[in-house]
CSV table of C-alpha atoms in Angstrom, one decimal:
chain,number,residue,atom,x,y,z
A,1,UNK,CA,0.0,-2.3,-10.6
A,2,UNK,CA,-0.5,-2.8,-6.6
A,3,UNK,CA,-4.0,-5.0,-6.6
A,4,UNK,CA,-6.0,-5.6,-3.6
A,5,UNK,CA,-6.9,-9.3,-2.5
A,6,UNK,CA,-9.8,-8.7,-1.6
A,7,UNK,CA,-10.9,-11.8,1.3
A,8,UNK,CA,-13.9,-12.4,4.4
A,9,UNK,CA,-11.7,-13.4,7.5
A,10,UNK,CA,-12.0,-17.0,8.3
A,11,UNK,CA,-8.5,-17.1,10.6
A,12,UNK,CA,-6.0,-19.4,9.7
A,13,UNK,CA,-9.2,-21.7,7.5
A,14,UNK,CA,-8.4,-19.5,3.9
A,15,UNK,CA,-4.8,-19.1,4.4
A,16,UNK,CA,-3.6,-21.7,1.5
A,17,UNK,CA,-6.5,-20.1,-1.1
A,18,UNK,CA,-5.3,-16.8,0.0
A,19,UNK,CA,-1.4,-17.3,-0.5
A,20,UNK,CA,-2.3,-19.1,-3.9
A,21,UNK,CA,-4.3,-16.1,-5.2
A,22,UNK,CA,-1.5,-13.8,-4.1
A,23,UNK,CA,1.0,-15.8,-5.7
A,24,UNK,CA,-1.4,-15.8,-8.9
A,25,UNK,CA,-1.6,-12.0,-9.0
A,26,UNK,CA,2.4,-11.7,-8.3
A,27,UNK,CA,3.0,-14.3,-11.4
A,28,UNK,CA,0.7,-12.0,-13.3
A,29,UNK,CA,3.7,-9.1,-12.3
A,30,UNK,CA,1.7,-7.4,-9.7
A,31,UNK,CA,2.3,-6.3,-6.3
A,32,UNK,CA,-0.5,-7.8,-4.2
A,33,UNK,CA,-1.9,-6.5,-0.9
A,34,UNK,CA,-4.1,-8.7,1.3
A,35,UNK,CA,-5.9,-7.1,4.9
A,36,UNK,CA,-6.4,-10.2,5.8
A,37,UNK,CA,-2.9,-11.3,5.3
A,38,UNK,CA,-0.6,-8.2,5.5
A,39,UNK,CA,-2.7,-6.4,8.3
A,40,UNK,CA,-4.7,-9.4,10.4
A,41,UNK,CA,-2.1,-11.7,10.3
A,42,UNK,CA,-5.2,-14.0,10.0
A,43,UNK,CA,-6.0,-12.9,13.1
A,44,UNK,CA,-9.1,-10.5,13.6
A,45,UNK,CA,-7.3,-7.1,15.1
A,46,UNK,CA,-10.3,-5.2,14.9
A,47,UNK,CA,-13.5,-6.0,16.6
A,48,UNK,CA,-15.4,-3.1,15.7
A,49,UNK,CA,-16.7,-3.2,12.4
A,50,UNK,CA,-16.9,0.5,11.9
A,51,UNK,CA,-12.8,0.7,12.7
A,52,UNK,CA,-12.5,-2.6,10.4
A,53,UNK,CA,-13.9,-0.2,7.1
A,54,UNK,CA,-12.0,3.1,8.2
A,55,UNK,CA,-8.4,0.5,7.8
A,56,UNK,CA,-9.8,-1.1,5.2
A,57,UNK,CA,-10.6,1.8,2.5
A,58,UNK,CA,-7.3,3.8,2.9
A,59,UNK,CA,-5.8,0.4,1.9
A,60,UNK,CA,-8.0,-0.1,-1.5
A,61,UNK,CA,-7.3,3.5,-2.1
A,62,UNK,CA,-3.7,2.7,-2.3
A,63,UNK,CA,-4.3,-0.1,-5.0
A,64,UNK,CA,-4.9,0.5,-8.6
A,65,UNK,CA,-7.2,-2.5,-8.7
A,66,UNK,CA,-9.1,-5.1,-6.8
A,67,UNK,CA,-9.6,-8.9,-6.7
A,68,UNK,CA,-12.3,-10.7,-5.7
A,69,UNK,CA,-13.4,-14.5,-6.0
A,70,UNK,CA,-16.9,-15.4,-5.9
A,71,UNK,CA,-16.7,-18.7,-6.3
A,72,UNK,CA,-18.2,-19.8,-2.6
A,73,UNK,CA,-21.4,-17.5,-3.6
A,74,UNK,CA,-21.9,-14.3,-2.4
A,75,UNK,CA,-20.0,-12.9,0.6
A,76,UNK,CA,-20.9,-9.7,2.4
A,77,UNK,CA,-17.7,-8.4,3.3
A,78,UNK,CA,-15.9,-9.1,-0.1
A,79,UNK,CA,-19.0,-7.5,-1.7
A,80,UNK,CA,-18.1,-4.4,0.7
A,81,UNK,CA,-14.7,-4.4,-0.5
A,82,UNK,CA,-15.6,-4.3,-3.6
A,83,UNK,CA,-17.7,-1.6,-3.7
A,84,UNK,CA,-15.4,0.4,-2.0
A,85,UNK,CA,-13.0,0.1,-5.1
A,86,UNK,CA,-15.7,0.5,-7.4
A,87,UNK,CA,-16.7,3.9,-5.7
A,88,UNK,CA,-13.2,4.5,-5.9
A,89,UNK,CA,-13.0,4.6,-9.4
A,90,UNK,CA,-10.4,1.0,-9.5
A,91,UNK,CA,-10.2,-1.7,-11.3
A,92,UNK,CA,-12.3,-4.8,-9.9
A,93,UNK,CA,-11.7,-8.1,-11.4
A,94,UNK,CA,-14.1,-11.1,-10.5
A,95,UNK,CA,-12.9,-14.1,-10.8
A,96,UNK,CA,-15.0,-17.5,-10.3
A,97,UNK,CA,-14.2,-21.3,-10.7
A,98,UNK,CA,-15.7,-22.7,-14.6
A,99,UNK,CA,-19.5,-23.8,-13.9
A,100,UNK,CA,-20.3,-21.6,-10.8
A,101,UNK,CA,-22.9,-18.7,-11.7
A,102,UNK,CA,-21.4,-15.1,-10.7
A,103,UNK,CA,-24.5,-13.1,-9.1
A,104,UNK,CA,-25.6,-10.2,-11.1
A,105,UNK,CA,-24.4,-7.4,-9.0
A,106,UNK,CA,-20.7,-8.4,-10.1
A,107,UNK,CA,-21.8,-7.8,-13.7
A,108,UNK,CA,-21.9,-3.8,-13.2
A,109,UNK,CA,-18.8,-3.6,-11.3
A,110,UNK,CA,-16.6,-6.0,-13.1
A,111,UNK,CA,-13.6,-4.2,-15.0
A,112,UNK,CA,-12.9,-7.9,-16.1
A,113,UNK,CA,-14.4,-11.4,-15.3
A,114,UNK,CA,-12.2,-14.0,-15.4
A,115,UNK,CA,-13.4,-18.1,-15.0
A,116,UNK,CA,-10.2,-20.3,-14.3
A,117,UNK,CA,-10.1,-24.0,-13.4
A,118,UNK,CA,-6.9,-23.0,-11.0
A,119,UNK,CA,-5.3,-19.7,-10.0
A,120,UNK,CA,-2.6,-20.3,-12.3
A,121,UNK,CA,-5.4,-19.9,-15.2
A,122,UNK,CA,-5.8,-16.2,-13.7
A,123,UNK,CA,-2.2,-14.8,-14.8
A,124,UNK,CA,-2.7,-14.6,-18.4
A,125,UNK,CA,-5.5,-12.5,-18.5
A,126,UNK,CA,-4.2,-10.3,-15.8
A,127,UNK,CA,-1.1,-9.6,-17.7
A,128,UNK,CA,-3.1,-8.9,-20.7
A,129,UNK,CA,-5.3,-6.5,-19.3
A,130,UNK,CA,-1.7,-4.7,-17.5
A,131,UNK,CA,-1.4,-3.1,-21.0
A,132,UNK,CA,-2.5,0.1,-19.5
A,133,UNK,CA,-1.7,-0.1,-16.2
A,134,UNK,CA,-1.4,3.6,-14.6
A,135,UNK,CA,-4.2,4.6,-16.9
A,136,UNK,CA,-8.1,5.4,-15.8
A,137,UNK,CA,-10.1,4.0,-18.1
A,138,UNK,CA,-11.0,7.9,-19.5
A,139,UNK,CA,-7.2,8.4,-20.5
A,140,UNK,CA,-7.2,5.3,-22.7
A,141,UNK,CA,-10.2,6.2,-24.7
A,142,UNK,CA,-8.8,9.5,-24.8
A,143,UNK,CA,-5.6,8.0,-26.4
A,144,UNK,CA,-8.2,6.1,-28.7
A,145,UNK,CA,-10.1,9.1,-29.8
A,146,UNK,CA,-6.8,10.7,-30.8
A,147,UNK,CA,-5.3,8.0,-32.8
A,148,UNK,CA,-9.1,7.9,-34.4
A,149,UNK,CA,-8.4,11.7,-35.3
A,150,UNK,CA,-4.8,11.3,-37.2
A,151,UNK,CA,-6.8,8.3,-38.7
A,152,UNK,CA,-9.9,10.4,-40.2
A,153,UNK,CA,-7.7,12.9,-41.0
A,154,UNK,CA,-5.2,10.1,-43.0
A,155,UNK,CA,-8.6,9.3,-44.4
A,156,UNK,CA,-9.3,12.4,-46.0
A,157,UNK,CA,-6.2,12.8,-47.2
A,158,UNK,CA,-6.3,9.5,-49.1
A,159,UNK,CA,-9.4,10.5,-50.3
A,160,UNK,CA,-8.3,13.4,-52.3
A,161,UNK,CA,-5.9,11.1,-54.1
A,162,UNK,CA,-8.8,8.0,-54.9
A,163,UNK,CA,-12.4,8.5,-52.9
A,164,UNK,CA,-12.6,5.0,-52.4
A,165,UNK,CA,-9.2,4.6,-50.9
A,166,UNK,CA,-10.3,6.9,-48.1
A,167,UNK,CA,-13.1,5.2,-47.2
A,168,UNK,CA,-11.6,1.6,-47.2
A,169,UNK,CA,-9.1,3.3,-44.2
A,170,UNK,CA,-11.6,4.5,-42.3
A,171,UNK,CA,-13.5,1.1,-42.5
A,172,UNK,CA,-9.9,-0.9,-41.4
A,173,UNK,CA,-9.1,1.9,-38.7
A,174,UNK,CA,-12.8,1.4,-37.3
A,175,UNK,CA,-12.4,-2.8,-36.9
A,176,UNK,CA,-9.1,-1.8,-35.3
A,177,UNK,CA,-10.6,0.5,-33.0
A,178,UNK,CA,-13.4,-1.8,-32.2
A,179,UNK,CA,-10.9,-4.7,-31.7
A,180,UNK,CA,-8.7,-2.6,-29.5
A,181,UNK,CA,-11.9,-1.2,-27.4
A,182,UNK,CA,-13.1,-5.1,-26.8
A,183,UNK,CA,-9.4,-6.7,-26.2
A,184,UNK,CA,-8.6,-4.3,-23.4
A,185,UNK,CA,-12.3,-3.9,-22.3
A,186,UNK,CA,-12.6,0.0,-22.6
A,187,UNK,CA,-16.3,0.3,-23.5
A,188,UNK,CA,-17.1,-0.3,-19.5
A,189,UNK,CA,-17.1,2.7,-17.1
């Protein structure tokens, strides 16, 4: 999965975070993609702000998901990205430092929120949530509905055998489902 870094310019002041976030998503087995890295330089190319979005969206459009840290408080042009990606139907994961306080508006656009001590403390989660890379969110619960199906359908076979059988399956296959739906966080979007 190719995930956008997403980053406010600040020149050559972020370039150590930046690198260590990208190397964090790449030890997660991502390709990352930073503007400020891969297109700036870390230098600011484009004065015009208007220009600066119509480079900056073809590039989330190209990513599967986004990354954003919110540790140092809100930030307008991080936000921007990340609404971009939002609107673009993507992944956004928020990440913040133990102890800080993530604003609200992250909340409702958060695929996955993630608190680490270091970037290292990052990868593990973004591996875990990689078990459906290349899906949209609708596919997988699609996939869950089905497998629901052949499980009712399991059900009413075992019922005509014992009733109570049946009914014990259908019980285990829903804490299953339910487990599945909150381990790979398919109840948002």
């Amino acid at each position: 999965m190719k995930v956008y870094v997403a980053t406010a310019f600040k020149g050559f002041e972020n370039e150590v975070e930046i690198e260590e976030l990208c190397s964090a998503v790449k030890a997660a087995g991502h390709d990352d993609f930073c503007f400020t890295r891969d297109v700036e330089d870390y230098q600011q190319f484009v004065a015009d702000t208007k220009e600066l979005w119509e480079c900056v969206q073809p590039e989330i459009d190209a990513c599967e998901a986004l990354i954003i840290d919110v540790s140092r408080g809100p930030d307008d042009e991080c936000l921007a990205q990340a609404s971009i990606a939002y609107g673009l139907k993507k992944s956004v994961f928020v990440i913040a430092k133990k102890g800080i306080a993530i604003d609200e508006i992250y909340d409702g656009m958060a695929t996955l929120i993630i608190r680490y001590r270091t970037y290292d403390d990052i990868v593990e989660p973004m591996k875990s949530h990689a078990i459906y890379t290349g899906y949209q969110t609708s596919t997988a619960l699609t996939v869950v509905m089905l497998l629901a199906l052949v499980a009712v359908s399991i059900a009413w076979g075992l019922s005509q055998v014992f009733l109570p059988l049946g009914f014990v399956w259908l019980v285990v296959c829903w804490l299953v489902g339910y487990w599945i739906m909150k381990k790979y966080n398919l109840s948002s979007r």
